[in-house]
Amino acid sequence: MMPPVIAPTLVQWQAQHGRNHLPWQATRDPYRVWLSEIMLQQTQVATVLGYYSRFLAALPDVAALAAASTDDVMALWSGLGYYSRARNLHRCAQAVMREHGGQFPRSAAVLATLPGIGRTTAAAIAAFCFEERSAILDANVKRVLTRVLAFEGDLAQAAQEKALWALAEQLLPEHGHDMPRYTQALMDLGATVCTPRQPACSQCPLQAVCQAHQAHAAERYPIKTRKLRRSSQAWWLLFLRDSAGRFWLQRRPEKGGANAIWAGLFSPLIYPDAPALEQALASLPTTLTSTVRIAQRRDLPVLAHVLTHRDLFLHPVVVQLEADAHVLDVARDEGAWCSPAQALALGLPAPVRKLMLEF
């Protein structure tokens, strides 16, 4: 059975009712479209807007991004979350400069070979910037298409997701010049009308051909049996502050195991439990270059930080030292003493930045 023809309806709907005011919609510059697509992964539009403008003001093109330091990139991304996106963004810009002469490839197939660019992101760039007939299949689009088609396949299975990709390709507009608006229409429809709960079917341009709507079963789709397993973890954060008001911050490891959280960002000293923190405090006189004593200690309320796969419970402890302590044992910790202004200019995790603004 052939899928319904939906492209003309979606193109017309997007022109009249879709989102046409966002800053990355007024350009066909692949750098700006790519940046918006990466920022919008698992992040709300309202959150992205400010980051997008600040990022472009600092790094207006792919050459500037490629030449920037990792710390500068991470500082611009600080608070946006999912920091592997920023690291891949930087690596991708360097690859575009090194392997493609500073020009983004025009095909989705080649774009998908670049760091951090998956099949959907590659297709979106190719569709928006070069009018290539390439399908996207992010979470919103999966929801729209599985409902329209009443797609019964379990998307937890690779074969079923592959089948949905094939159907998405069949649904593409006949002409490439319709691709930017069609692609945007699918994104808009999933974000504003065909929502996970209580979809606004009466406002949907595809209502007449949507099989899930006709069966009064829209919320049944998409079908995906594998559930996300959440976990929880507790960290004790030790904010050391010297008599000059500077904080000791260290760079988190780039990758690996539990260290993947906040990888490459700057943070206070982190301990897995209270005894480990107490042991560290007891050893401070031998860790610092000069013998100093603790002038004051404050244990702040626990801060819950919700991540995609786990809940992180942060126990902040602020320790004021009596002396101007210049250097920690850098053989063990890659870090430095930073004034509050210097600290806030670094790539900090969102909860660390929030805490430091309150000190």
PDB file of C-alpha atoms in Angstrom, residues 70-267:
ATOM      1  CA  THR A  70      38.369  24.363  23.189  1.00  0.00           C
ATOM      2  CA  ASP A  71      37.928  26.464  26.333  1.00  0.00           C
ATOM      3  CA  ASP A  72      36.371  29.319  24.342  1.00  0.00           C
ATOM      4  CA  VAL A  73      33.915  26.946  22.666  1.00  0.00           C
ATOM      5  CA  MET A  74      32.963  25.265  25.931  1.00  0.00           C
ATOM      6  CA  ALA A  75      32.495  28.640  27.631  1.00  0.00           C
ATOM      7  CA  LEU A  76      30.049  29.707  24.913  1.00  0.00           C
ATOM      8  CA  TRP A  77      28.197  26.406  25.345  1.00  0.00           C
ATOM      9  CA  SER A  78      28.230  26.495  29.153  1.00  0.00           C
ATOM     10  CA  GLY A  79      24.752  25.811  30.535  1.00  0.00           C
ATOM     11  CA  LEU A  80      23.315  24.436  27.298  1.00  0.00           C
ATOM     12  CA  GLY A  81      24.017  20.829  28.326  1.00  0.00           C
ATOM     13  CA  TYR A  82      24.916  17.700  26.354  1.00  0.00           C
ATOM     14  CA  TYR A  83      28.476  18.970  26.092  1.00  0.00           C
ATOM     15  CA  SER A  84      29.607  16.294  23.642  1.00  0.00           C
ATOM     16  CA  ARG A  85      27.710  18.399  21.089  1.00  0.00           C
ATOM     17  CA  ALA A  86      30.104  21.301  21.645  1.00  0.00           C
ATOM     18  CA  ARG A  87      33.188  19.105  21.409  1.00  0.00           C
ATOM     19  CA  ASN A  88      31.919  17.537  18.179  1.00  0.00           C
ATOM     20  CA  LEU A  89      30.963  20.974  16.858  1.00  0.00           C
ATOM     21  CA  HIS A  90      34.552  22.115  17.304  1.00  0.00           C
ATOM     22  CA  ARG A  91      35.980  18.961  15.716  1.00  0.00           C
ATOM     23  CA  CYS A  92      33.527  19.210  12.836  1.00  0.00           C
ATOM     24  CA  ALA A  93      34.527  22.805  12.060  1.00  0.00           C
ATOM     25  CA  GLN A  94      38.169  21.765  11.995  1.00  0.00           C
ATOM     26  CA  ALA A  95      37.327  18.875   9.656  1.00  0.00           C
ATOM     27  CA  VAL A  96      35.418  21.220   7.303  1.00  0.00           C
ATOM     28  CA  MET A  97      38.439  23.510   7.143  1.00  0.00           C
ATOM     29  CA  ARG A  98      40.962  20.678   6.818  1.00  0.00           C
ATOM     30  CA  GLU A  99      39.141  18.281   4.495  1.00  0.00           C
ATOM     31  CA  HIS A 100      36.682  20.477   2.563  1.00  0.00           C
ATOM     32  CA  GLY A 101      38.475  23.778   2.106  1.00  0.00           C
ATOM     33  CA  GLY A 102      36.192  25.582   4.543  1.00  0.00           C
ATOM     34  CA  GLN A 103      33.034  24.735   2.578  1.00  0.00           C
ATOM     35  CA  PHE A 104      30.326  22.443   3.925  1.00  0.00           C
ATOM     36  CA  PRO A 105      29.622  19.473   1.625  1.00  0.00           C
ATOM     37  CA  ARG A 106      26.397  19.841  -0.333  1.00  0.00           C
ATOM     38  CA  SER A 107      25.146  16.259   0.051  1.00  0.00           C
ATOM     39  CA  ALA A 108      23.684  14.598   3.123  1.00  0.00           C
ATOM     40  CA  ALA A 109      25.778  11.487   2.534  1.00  0.00           C
ATOM     41  CA  VAL A 110      29.058  13.412   2.802  1.00  0.00           C
ATOM     42  CA  LEU A 111      27.821  15.679   5.605  1.00  0.00           C
ATOM     43  CA  ALA A 112      27.043  12.559   7.663  1.00  0.00           C
ATOM     44  CA  THR A 113      30.741  11.592   7.604  1.00  0.00           C
ATOM     45  CA  LEU A 114      31.655  14.686   9.643  1.00  0.00           C
ATOM     46  CA  PRO A 115      32.031  14.536  13.470  1.00  0.00           C
ATOM     47  CA  GLY A 116      28.751  14.919  15.341  1.00  0.00           C
ATOM     48  CA  ILE A 117      26.533  15.052  12.259  1.00  0.00           C
ATOM     49  CA  GLY A 118      24.077  12.161  12.159  1.00  0.00           C
ATOM     50  CA  ARG A 119      21.764  11.179   9.341  1.00  0.00           C
ATOM     51  CA  THR A 120      18.914  13.509  10.318  1.00  0.00           C
ATOM     52  CA  THR A 121      21.140  16.537  10.901  1.00  0.00           C
ATOM     53  CA  ALA A 122      22.935  15.917   7.598  1.00  0.00           C
ATOM     54  CA  ALA A 123      19.626  15.669   5.765  1.00  0.00           C
ATOM     55  CA  ALA A 124      18.313  18.842   7.396  1.00  0.00           C
ATOM     56  CA  ILE A 125      21.387  20.844   6.345  1.00  0.00           C
ATOM     57  CA  ALA A 126      21.243  19.438   2.806  1.00  0.00           C
ATOM     58  CA  ALA A 127      17.508  20.130   2.540  1.00  0.00           C
ATOM     59  CA  PHE A 128      17.552  23.634   3.983  1.00  0.00           C
ATOM     60  CA  CYS A 129      20.724  24.882   2.322  1.00  0.00           C
ATOM     61  CA  PHE A 130      21.009  22.902  -0.908  1.00  0.00           C
ATOM     62  CA  GLU A 131      17.419  21.696  -1.553  1.00  0.00           C
ATOM     63  CA  GLU A 132      18.494  18.054  -1.613  1.00  0.00           C
ATOM     64  CA  ARG A 133      15.700  15.494  -1.358  1.00  0.00           C
ATOM     65  CA  SER A 134      16.763  13.859   1.903  1.00  0.00           C
ATOM     66  CA  ALA A 135      14.495  12.666   4.702  1.00  0.00           C
ATOM     67  CA  ILE A 136      14.854  13.625   8.348  1.00  0.00           C
ATOM     68  CA  LEU A 137      13.684  11.396  11.179  1.00  0.00           C
ATOM     69  CA  ASP A 138      14.124  13.013  14.565  1.00  0.00           C
ATOM     70  CA  ALA A 139      11.802  12.317  17.499  1.00  0.00           C
ATOM     71  CA  ASN A 140       9.166  14.837  16.376  1.00  0.00           C
ATOM     72  CA  VAL A 141       9.130  13.551  12.807  1.00  0.00           C
ATOM     73  CA  LYS A 142       8.932   9.925  13.949  1.00  0.00           C
ATOM     74  CA  ARG A 143       5.861  10.835  15.938  1.00  0.00           C
ATOM     75  CA  VAL A 144       4.187  12.594  12.994  1.00  0.00           C
ATOM     76  CA  LEU A 145       4.913   9.860  10.466  1.00  0.00           C
ATOM     77  CA  THR A 146       4.085   6.878  12.681  1.00  0.00           C
ATOM     78  CA  ARG A 147       0.716   8.461  13.447  1.00  0.00           C
ATOM     79  CA  VAL A 148      -0.091   9.383   9.861  1.00  0.00           C
ATOM     80  CA  LEU A 149       0.834   5.883   8.717  1.00  0.00           C
ATOM     81  CA  ALA A 150      -0.335   4.028  11.860  1.00  0.00           C
ATOM     82  CA  PHE A 151       3.121   2.459  11.731  1.00  0.00           C
ATOM     83  CA  GLU A 152       3.001  -0.654  13.886  1.00  0.00           C
ATOM     84  CA  GLY A 153       6.718  -1.409  13.914  1.00  0.00           C
ATOM     85  CA  ASP A 154       8.575  -1.272  17.218  1.00  0.00           C
ATOM     86  CA  LEU A 155      11.163   1.485  16.783  1.00  0.00           C
ATOM     87  CA  ALA A 156      13.318  -0.149  19.441  1.00  0.00           C
ATOM     88  CA  GLN A 157      14.187  -2.620  16.666  1.00  0.00           C
ATOM     89  CA  ALA A 158      16.694  -1.445  14.063  1.00  0.00           C
ATOM     90  CA  ALA A 159      14.838  -3.162  11.224  1.00  0.00           C
ATOM     91  CA  GLN A 160      11.642  -1.280  12.016  1.00  0.00           C
ATOM     92  CA  GLU A 161      13.407   2.068  12.198  1.00  0.00           C
ATOM     93  CA  LYS A 162      15.003   1.274   8.837  1.00  0.00           C
ATOM     94  CA  ALA A 163      11.542   0.584   7.420  1.00  0.00           C
ATOM     95  CA  LEU A 164      10.312   3.953   8.681  1.00  0.00           C
ATOM     96  CA  TRP A 165      13.287   5.653   7.054  1.00  0.00           C
ATOM     97  CA  ALA A 166      12.282   4.082   3.738  1.00  0.00           C
ATOM     98  CA  LEU A 167       8.732   5.389   4.120  1.00  0.00           C
ATOM     99  CA  ALA A 168      10.025   8.847   5.002  1.00  0.00           C
ATOM    100  CA  GLU A 169      11.982   8.867   1.742  1.00  0.00           C
ATOM    101  CA  GLN A 170       8.833   7.943  -0.206  1.00  0.00           C
ATOM    102  CA  LEU A 171       6.944  10.871   1.326  1.00  0.00           C
ATOM    103  CA  LEU A 172       9.424  13.533   0.169  1.00  0.00           C
ATOM    104  CA  PRO A 173       8.276  16.292  -2.197  1.00  0.00           C
ATOM    105  CA  GLU A 174       8.792  15.686  -5.879  1.00  0.00           C
ATOM    106  CA  HIS A 175      10.783  18.891  -6.358  1.00  0.00           C
ATOM    107  CA  GLY A 176      13.838  19.989  -4.420  1.00  0.00           C
ATOM    108  CA  HIS A 177      12.703  23.601  -4.158  1.00  0.00           C
ATOM    109  CA  ASP A 178       9.970  22.420  -1.751  1.00  0.00           C
ATOM    110  CA  MET A 179      12.444  20.685   0.553  1.00  0.00           C
ATOM    111  CA  PRO A 180      13.261  23.574   2.932  1.00  0.00           C
ATOM    112  CA  ARG A 181       9.620  24.311   3.705  1.00  0.00           C
ATOM    113  CA  TYR A 182       8.597  20.626   3.789  1.00  0.00           C
ATOM    114  CA  THR A 183      11.389  19.782   6.214  1.00  0.00           C
ATOM    115  CA  GLN A 184      10.493  22.737   8.414  1.00  0.00           C
ATOM    116  CA  ALA A 185       6.813  21.742   8.262  1.00  0.00           C
ATOM    117  CA  LEU A 186       7.537  18.308   9.722  1.00  0.00           C
ATOM    118  CA  MET A 187       9.580  19.886  12.519  1.00  0.00           C
ATOM    119  CA  ASP A 188       6.895  22.485  13.240  1.00  0.00           C
ATOM    120  CA  LEU A 189       4.046  20.018  13.149  1.00  0.00           C
ATOM    121  CA  GLY A 190       5.731  17.696  15.628  1.00  0.00           C
ATOM    122  CA  ALA A 191       6.727  20.522  17.953  1.00  0.00           C
ATOM    123  CA  THR A 192       3.484  22.483  18.039  1.00  0.00           C
ATOM    124  CA  VAL A 193       0.551  20.295  16.919  1.00  0.00           C
ATOM    125  CA  CYS A 194       1.368  16.583  16.870  1.00  0.00           C
ATOM    126  CA  THR A 195       2.632  16.589  20.444  1.00  0.00           C
ATOM    127  CA  PRO A 196       3.314  13.472  22.550  1.00  0.00           C
ATOM    128  CA  ARG A 197       0.305  14.043  24.805  1.00  0.00           C
ATOM    129  CA  GLN A 198      -3.053  15.485  23.777  1.00  0.00           C
ATOM    130  CA  PRO A 199      -2.127  16.311  20.182  1.00  0.00           C
ATOM    131  CA  ALA A 200      -4.151  19.135  18.618  1.00  0.00           C
ATOM    132  CA  CYS A 201      -5.593  16.963  15.861  1.00  0.00           C
ATOM    133  CA  SER A 202      -8.266  19.535  14.986  1.00  0.00           C
ATOM    134  CA  GLN A 203      -5.476  21.929  13.933  1.00  0.00           C
ATOM    135  CA  CYS A 204      -3.477  19.369  11.968  1.00  0.00           C
ATOM    136  CA  PRO A 205      -3.306  19.735   8.175  1.00  0.00           C
ATOM    137  CA  LEU A 206      -2.920  15.947   7.887  1.00  0.00           C
ATOM    138  CA  GLN A 207      -6.008  15.103   9.914  1.00  0.00           C
ATOM    139  CA  ALA A 208      -7.894  13.745   6.892  1.00  0.00           C
ATOM    140  CA  VAL A 209      -5.157  11.240   6.008  1.00  0.00           C
ATOM    141  CA  CYS A 210      -3.886  10.416   9.510  1.00  0.00           C
ATOM    142  CA  GLN A 211      -4.716   6.783  10.207  1.00  0.00           C
ATOM    143  CA  ALA A 212      -4.012   7.086  13.936  1.00  0.00           C
ATOM    144  CA  HIS A 213      -6.456   9.989  14.238  1.00  0.00           C
ATOM    145  CA  GLN A 214      -9.135   8.079  12.370  1.00  0.00           C
ATOM    146  CA  ALA A 215      -8.677   5.183  14.793  1.00  0.00           C
ATOM    147  CA  HIS A 216      -8.735   7.572  17.800  1.00  0.00           C
ATOM    148  CA  ALA A 217      -5.340   6.185  18.771  1.00  0.00           C
ATOM    149  CA  ALA A 218      -2.857   9.007  18.171  1.00  0.00           C
ATOM    150  CA  GLU A 219      -1.144   8.642  21.543  1.00  0.00           C
ATOM    151  CA  ARG A 220      -0.434   4.983  20.833  1.00  0.00           C
ATOM    152  CA  TYR A 221       2.282   6.005  18.382  1.00  0.00           C
ATOM    153  CA  PRO A 222       5.192   5.801  18.013  1.00  0.00           C
ATOM    154  CA  ILE A 223       5.614   2.284  19.379  1.00  0.00           C
ATOM    155  CA  LYS A 224       8.884   1.768  21.218  1.00  0.00           C
ATOM    156  CA  THR A 225       9.103  -0.930  23.862  1.00  0.00           C
ATOM    157  CA  ARG A 226      12.564  -0.218  25.228  1.00  0.00           C
ATOM    158  CA  LYS A 227      12.224   2.193  28.120  1.00  0.00           C
ATOM    159  CA  LEU A 228      14.865   4.586  29.334  1.00  0.00           C
ATOM    160  CA  ARG A 229      16.430   3.311  32.540  1.00  0.00           C
ATOM    161  CA  ARG A 230      17.071   6.150  34.944  1.00  0.00           C
ATOM    162  CA  SER A 231      19.646   6.065  37.688  1.00  0.00           C
ATOM    163  CA  SER A 232      20.742   8.436  40.418  1.00  0.00           C
ATOM    164  CA  GLN A 233      24.134   9.525  41.645  1.00  0.00           C
ATOM    165  CA  ALA A 234      25.399  11.790  44.434  1.00  0.00           C
ATOM    166  CA  TRP A 235      28.452  14.047  44.215  1.00  0.00           C
ATOM    167  CA  TRP A 236      30.076  16.195  46.881  1.00  0.00           C
ATOM    168  CA  LEU A 237      31.412  19.443  45.399  1.00  0.00           C
ATOM    169  CA  LEU A 238      34.243  21.125  47.287  1.00  0.00           C
ATOM    170  CA  PHE A 239      34.488  24.849  46.519  1.00  0.00           C
ATOM    171  CA  LEU A 240      37.856  25.948  47.909  1.00  0.00           C
ATOM    172  CA  ARG A 241      38.182  29.731  48.239  1.00  0.00           C
ATOM    173  CA  ASP A 242      41.378  31.496  49.269  1.00  0.00           C
ATOM    174  CA  SER A 243      41.716  34.783  51.159  1.00  0.00           C
ATOM    175  CA  ALA A 244      41.837  36.693  47.857  1.00  0.00           C
ATOM    176  CA  GLY A 245      38.368  35.401  46.975  1.00  0.00           C
ATOM    177  CA  ARG A 246      39.586  33.025  44.289  1.00  0.00           C
ATOM    178  CA  PHE A 247      38.160  29.545  43.732  1.00  0.00           C
ATOM    179  CA  TRP A 248      40.059  26.427  42.779  1.00  0.00           C
ATOM    180  CA  LEU A 249      38.608  24.926  39.585  1.00  0.00           C
ATOM    181  CA  GLN A 250      39.846  21.890  37.713  1.00  0.00           C
ATOM    182  CA  ARG A 251      39.130  20.596  34.241  1.00  0.00           C
ATOM    183  CA  ARG A 252      37.082  17.409  34.093  1.00  0.00           C
ATOM    184  CA  PRO A 253      38.532  14.540  32.023  1.00  0.00           C
ATOM    185  CA  GLU A 254      37.513  14.640  28.378  1.00  0.00           C
ATOM    186  CA  LYS A 255      35.829  11.229  28.410  1.00  0.00           C
ATOM    187  CA  GLY A 256      35.525   7.872  30.090  1.00  0.00           C
ATOM    188  CA  GLY A 257      32.970   6.157  32.315  1.00  0.00           C
ATOM    189  CA  ALA A 258      31.335   8.303  34.968  1.00  0.00           C
ATOM    190  CA  ASN A 259      33.685  11.105  33.949  1.00  0.00           C
ATOM    191  CA  ALA A 260      31.608  11.575  30.797  1.00  0.00           C
ATOM    192  CA  ILE A 261      29.372  13.907  32.820  1.00  0.00           C
ATOM    193  CA  TRP A 262      30.675  17.470  32.372  1.00  0.00           C
ATOM    194  CA  ALA A 263      33.601  16.101  30.346  1.00  0.00           C
ATOM    195  CA  GLY A 264      36.098  18.826  29.463  1.00  0.00           C
ATOM    196  CA  LEU A 265      34.355  21.462  31.613  1.00  0.00           C
ATOM    197  CA  PHE A 266      35.718  23.195  34.691  1.00  0.00           C
ATOM    198  CA  SER A 267      34.349  22.311  38.113  1.00  0.00           C
TER     199      SER A 267
END
